[in-house]
Structure formats: structure tokens, C-alpha cells
Amino acid sequence: MTRFEHERQQLVELLRRKGIRDEQVLRAIGKVPRELFVHPAHVNRAYEDTALPISQGQTISQPYTVAFQTEKLQVGKDSKVLEIGTGSGYQAAILAEMGCRVFTIERHMELHLQARKLLEKLGYRVATLCGDGTIGWSEFAPYDGIIVTAAAPEVPKPLLDQLADGGRLVIPVGNLDTQAMQIITRKGSEYSVEEVLGFKFVPLIGKKGWNGINSTP
Ligand code: SAM
């Protein structure tokens, strides 16, 4: 077993101890090489349970947060999932490894291109788009799951509209210092919300995010 494989399995055990139960999620984390998604300067820290800087002042999310959000989505093989905030591409790779059909949007061209190249190289079939994810990706809607990996000032309505009946939207909502993870389930025209406090993400910037709705990051 290589050093990174060993560290990856240790991370899986740590996430299990921290309460992640979904074996599909744990299996995917045990397979995706996070060391290829972090900035080369941080390769030695790839399997610490911490967010790390990538380019454009953005971050690759903490593994626990990736696992938590993915578990809450309750998706699996052949589920159609939209991610807002491709960043490094790691979260998209986890979903693809689980057999989901993944669509992901990133607003920074450089990150979009880098992630697309790496996902292709690793053989993950993920549809990528450079643009404002706060308006979703209507062409392929509805989605069984929508995951937002940046902090929203409020829930963008287009994302609620693009959710399939029975689908789930997992999104951090709050101010720029702290957010609650909202897990929103659609039942017809009704939406129920569960909230888990205590997350911190980089801002979701766009028409229905920071800047777009009378607020500045
Ligand atoms: N999921 C990523 C990963 O696995 O590496 C981590 C994402 S990082 C915490 C949040 C990302 O959301 C950043 O790359 C940022 O540029 C992007 N972002 C912010 N606002 C966005 C928007 N309106 N549309 C698309 N991406 C956005």
C-alpha cells in the first residue's frame, strides 16, 4: 500500500468516528486520490481533515464537510446531481465515484478548466460548465440532488425549481462568517427544511448569491 492509500484509509476511519455512516460515501472517499486535487504546495496535507487553499483564493472543502453534504444528499448510482462550486473537482469526483451522473458549475474559468482536465484524466464522466451556478443549469433539470459548496445569503429560487420531486438540495446559508447547512427536500410544491449549524464556506457570488441580492461579500 502506498503512503497516500494508507492515509486515505485512515481518513475514512476518522470520518466514520466523526459520525459518517453512509458506506457508499466512505467507499468513494477511500478511492478518490485527494492528493491530486489539492494545490501541489499542500500535497503532504492532502489527508488532513481540513479545508486547504486552491487557486483564485478558493478552497477545497474539508473532507468531513464533503462527506456530510454527500451523505445528506442521499443519492447513489444513476442519480442526477448538480453541484454549484466545482473548485478543485474533488466533490464532483466523489459523486461520480458513487455512480451519480454529475453536472458541476464553477464561476472561475481557471478552476473550471483545471478541474475538467483532472476529472477527464482520472476517467470521471462529469459535465462541467463555467458560469453562475446561482441560476442552476436548467437544460438538464430536474436533479435528484443539488449540492452547493459555497455560502449563500439565501436559497436561490432557481435551484428549488430545478429539484426533482423527492429530490434534496444541500446548501450552506448564512452570513460570511458562519452558515447553517440547510437540507431541503421537495415533495411536489412543498419544501421541508432541516438545518445543521456551524459551517464556514467561501461566498457564493452571483445573480442569486452575494453581490446579486443587495449585499456585498
Ligand atoms: N466543491 C469544491 C471542491 O471539491 O474542491 C470546493 C468548492 S469551494 C469551497 C467553492 C467554489 O464555489 C469556489 O471555487 C468558487 O469559485 C465557487 N463559486 C462561488 N460562487 C459561485 C457561483 N455563483 N457559481 C459557480 N461557482 C461559484
Coordinates of C-alpha atoms and ligand atoms in Angstrom, one line a residue:
M1 CA 0.0 0.0 0.0
T2 CA 1.4 3.4 -0.9
R3 CA 1.6 6.2 1.6
F4 CA -1.4 8.1 0.2
E5 CA -3.5 4.9 0.1
H6 CA -2.7 4.3 3.7
E7 CA -3.5 7.9 4.7
R8 CA -6.8 7.7 2.7
Q9 CA -7.9 4.7 4.6
Q10 CA -7.0 6.5 7.9
L11 CA -9.2 9.4 6.8
V12 CA -12.1 7.0 6.1
E13 CA -11.8 5.7 9.6
L14 CA -11.6 9.2 11.1
L15 CA -14.8 10.2 9.2
R16 CA -16.5 7.0 10.5
R17 CA -15.6 8.0 14.0
K18 CA -16.9 11.5 13.4
G19 CA -20.3 10.0 12.5
I20 CA -20.4 9.5 8.8
R21 CA -22.4 6.2 8.3
D22 CA -23.1 6.0 4.5
E23 CA -20.8 3.2 3.2
Q24 CA -21.2 4.4 -0.4
V25 CA -19.8 7.8 0.7
L26 CA -17.0 6.3 2.7
R27 CA -16.1 3.9 -0.1
A28 CA -15.8 6.8 -2.5
I29 CA -13.6 8.8 -0.1
G30 CA -11.5 5.7 0.2
K31 CA -10.9 5.7 -3.6
V32 CA -10.6 9.3 -4.9
P33 CA -7.0 10.5 -4.8
R34 CA -7.4 13.8 -2.9
E35 CA -3.6 14.4 -3.2
L36 CA -4.2 15.2 -6.9
F37 CA -6.9 17.8 -6.2
V38 CA -5.1 19.9 -3.6
H39 CA -2.5 22.6 -4.6
P40 CA 0.9 21.0 -5.1
A41 CA 2.2 23.0 -2.2
H42 CA -0.2 21.2 0.2
V43 CA 0.2 17.6 -1.1
N44 CA 1.6 16.5 2.3
R45 CA -1.5 17.7 4.0
A46 CA -4.0 16.1 1.5
Y47 CA -5.4 13.7 4.0
E48 CA -5.7 16.0 7.0
D49 CA -9.4 16.6 7.7
T50 CA -9.1 20.3 6.8
A51 CA -10.0 22.7 4.0
L52 CA -7.0 23.7 2.0
P53 CA -6.3 26.7 -0.3
I54 CA -6.6 26.2 -4.1
S55 CA -6.1 28.9 -6.7
Q56 CA -8.2 32.1 -7.1
G57 CA -8.5 32.5 -3.3
Q58 CA -10.8 29.5 -3.1
T59 CA -10.6 26.2 -1.1
I60 CA -11.1 22.5 -1.4
S61 CA -13.6 21.7 1.3
Q62 CA -12.8 19.8 4.5
P63 CA -13.3 16.0 3.9
Y64 CA -15.8 15.8 6.8
T65 CA -17.9 18.5 5.1
V66 CA -17.7 16.7 1.7
A67 CA -18.8 13.5 3.4
F68 CA -21.5 15.2 5.4
Q69 CA -23.0 17.1 2.5
T70 CA -22.8 14.0 0.3
E71 CA -24.5 11.8 2.9
K72 CA -27.3 14.3 3.3
L73 CA -28.0 14.3 -0.4
Q74 CA -29.0 10.7 -0.2
V75 CA -28.0 9.9 -3.8
G76 CA -26.5 6.9 -5.4
K77 CA -26.0 5.0 -8.7
D78 CA -27.6 6.8 -11.6
S79 CA -28.9 9.8 -9.5
K80 CA -28.6 13.0 -11.4
V81 CA -26.8 15.5 -9.3
L82 CA -25.9 19.2 -9.8
E83 CA -23.0 20.8 -7.9
I84 CA -22.5 24.5 -7.6
G85 CA -18.9 25.4 -7.0
T86 CA -16.6 22.9 -8.8
G87 CA -13.5 24.3 -7.2
S88 CA -10.8 21.6 -7.4
G89 CA -13.3 19.0 -8.7
Y90 CA -12.9 16.7 -5.7
Q91 CA -16.6 16.7 -4.6
A92 CA -17.6 16.0 -8.2
A93 CA -15.2 13.1 -8.3
I94 CA -16.7 11.7 -5.1
L95 CA -20.2 11.8 -6.6
A96 CA -19.0 10.3 -9.9
E97 CA -17.2 7.5 -8.0
M98 CA -20.6 6.8 -6.3
G99 CA -22.1 6.3 -9.8
C100 CA -24.0 9.6 -9.9
R101 CA -24.5 11.5 -13.2
V102 CA -22.8 14.7 -12.2
F103 CA -23.2 18.2 -13.5
T104 CA -21.0 20.9 -12.0
I105 CA -20.7 24.7 -12.4
E106 CA -17.7 26.9 -11.5
R107 CA -17.5 30.7 -11.9
H108 CA -13.7 30.9 -12.2
M109 CA -12.5 29.9 -15.7
E110 CA -9.1 28.8 -14.4
L111 CA -10.6 26.4 -11.8
H112 CA -13.2 25.2 -14.3
L113 CA -10.5 24.3 -16.8
Q114 CA -8.2 22.7 -14.3
A115 CA -10.9 20.6 -12.7
R116 CA -12.3 19.5 -16.1
K117 CA -8.8 18.3 -17.2
L118 CA -8.2 16.4 -14.0
L119 CA -11.6 14.7 -13.9
E120 CA -11.1 13.7 -17.5
K121 CA -7.6 12.3 -16.8
L122 CA -9.0 10.2 -13.9
G123 CA -11.8 8.9 -16.1
Y124 CA -14.7 10.5 -14.3
R125 CA -17.5 11.4 -16.6
V126 CA -18.7 14.8 -15.3
A127 CA -20.4 17.6 -17.2
T128 CA -18.7 20.8 -16.4
L129 CA -19.7 24.4 -17.0
C130 CA -18.1 27.8 -16.4
G131 CA -20.8 30.2 -15.2
D132 CA -23.0 31.5 -12.5
G133 CA -24.4 28.4 -10.6
T134 CA -26.9 30.5 -8.6
I135 CA -29.2 30.3 -11.6
G136 CA -28.7 26.5 -11.9
W137 CA -28.4 24.5 -15.1
S138 CA -31.9 24.3 -16.4
E139 CA -31.1 22.4 -19.6
F140 CA -30.6 19.2 -17.6
A141 CA -33.1 19.7 -14.8
P142 CA -34.7 18.3 -12.8
Y143 CA -32.0 16.9 -10.5
D144 CA -32.3 14.2 -7.8
G145 CA -29.8 16.2 -5.7
I146 CA -28.3 19.7 -5.8
I147 CA -25.2 20.4 -3.7
V148 CA -23.9 24.0 -3.2
T149 CA -20.3 24.2 -1.9
A150 CA -20.2 28.0 -1.3
A151 CA -22.0 30.1 1.3
A152 CA -25.3 31.6 0.1
P153 CA -27.1 34.6 1.7
E154 CA -30.4 32.9 0.9
V155 CA -31.6 29.9 -1.1
P156 CA -31.5 30.7 -4.8
K157 CA -35.1 30.1 -6.2
P158 CA -33.9 28.6 -9.5
L159 CA -32.2 25.8 -7.5
L160 CA -35.5 25.0 -5.8
D161 CA -37.3 25.0 -9.1
Q162 CA -34.7 22.6 -10.7
L163 CA -35.1 20.0 -7.9
A164 CA -37.0 16.8 -8.8
D165 CA -39.9 15.7 -6.8
G166 CA -38.4 13.8 -3.8
G167 CA -35.0 15.5 -4.5
R168 CA -32.8 17.2 -2.0
L169 CA -30.9 20.5 -2.0
V170 CA -28.0 20.7 0.4
I171 CA -26.8 24.3 0.8
P172 CA -24.9 26.4 3.4
V173 CA -26.9 29.6 4.2
G174 CA -25.9 32.4 6.4
N175 CA -23.6 35.4 6.7
L176 CA -20.0 35.4 5.6
D177 CA -18.6 34.2 8.9
T178 CA -20.9 31.3 9.6
Q179 CA -23.6 29.3 7.9
A180 CA -26.2 26.7 8.7
M181 CA -26.4 23.7 6.4
Q182 CA -29.9 23.5 5.0
I183 CA -31.1 20.2 3.8
I184 CA -34.2 20.9 1.7
T185 CA -36.5 18.1 0.5
R186 CA -39.0 18.7 -2.2
K187 CA -42.4 17.0 -2.1
G188 CA -44.5 18.3 -5.1
S189 CA -44.8 22.0 -4.5
E190 CA -43.8 21.7 -0.8
Y191 CA -40.3 22.0 0.6
S192 CA -39.3 20.8 4.1
V193 CA -36.1 22.1 5.7
E194 CA -33.7 20.6 8.2
E195 CA -30.8 22.7 9.5
V196 CA -27.4 21.9 10.9
L197 CA -25.4 24.8 12.4
G198 CA -21.7 25.6 12.3
F199 CA -20.2 25.6 8.8
K200 CA -17.9 28.1 7.1
F201 CA -17.6 28.3 3.3
V202 CA -16.2 30.9 0.8
P203 CA -19.0 33.1 -0.6
L204 CA -21.4 32.1 -3.4
I205 CA -21.1 35.0 -5.7
G206 CA -23.7 35.6 -8.5
K207 CA -27.1 36.9 -9.5
K208 CA -28.9 35.0 -6.7
G209 CA -25.9 35.0 -4.3
W210 CA -23.7 37.6 -2.7
N211 CA -23.4 40.8 -4.9
G212 CA -26.6 39.8 -6.7
I213 CA -29.1 40.5 -3.9
N214 CA -28.3 43.9 -2.3
S215 CA -25.3 42.6 -0.4
T216 CA -21.5 42.7 -0.7
P217 CA -19.1 40.0 0.3
Ligands
SAM1 N1 -16.5 21.6 -4.3 C1 -15.2 22.2 -4.3 C2 -14.1 21.1 -4.3 O1 -14.5 19.9 -4.2 O2 -13.0 21.4 -4.3 C3 -14.9 23.2 -3.3 C4 -15.6 24.5 -3.6 S1 -15.0 26.0 -2.9 C5 -15.3 25.8 -1.2 C6 -16.4 26.9 -3.6 C7 -16.3 27.2 -5.0 O3 -17.5 27.8 -5.4 C8 -15.2 28.1 -5.4 O4 -14.4 27.5 -6.4 C9 -15.9 29.3 -6.0 O5 -15.2 30.0 -7.1 C10 -17.2 28.7 -6.5 N2 -18.3 29.6 -6.7 C11 -18.7 30.7 -5.9 N3 -19.8 31.3 -6.4 C12 -20.2 30.5 -7.5 C13 -21.3 30.6 -8.4 N4 -22.2 31.6 -8.4 N5 -21.3 29.7 -9.4 C14 -20.4 28.7 -9.5 N6 -19.3 28.6 -8.7 C15 -19.2 29.5 -7.7

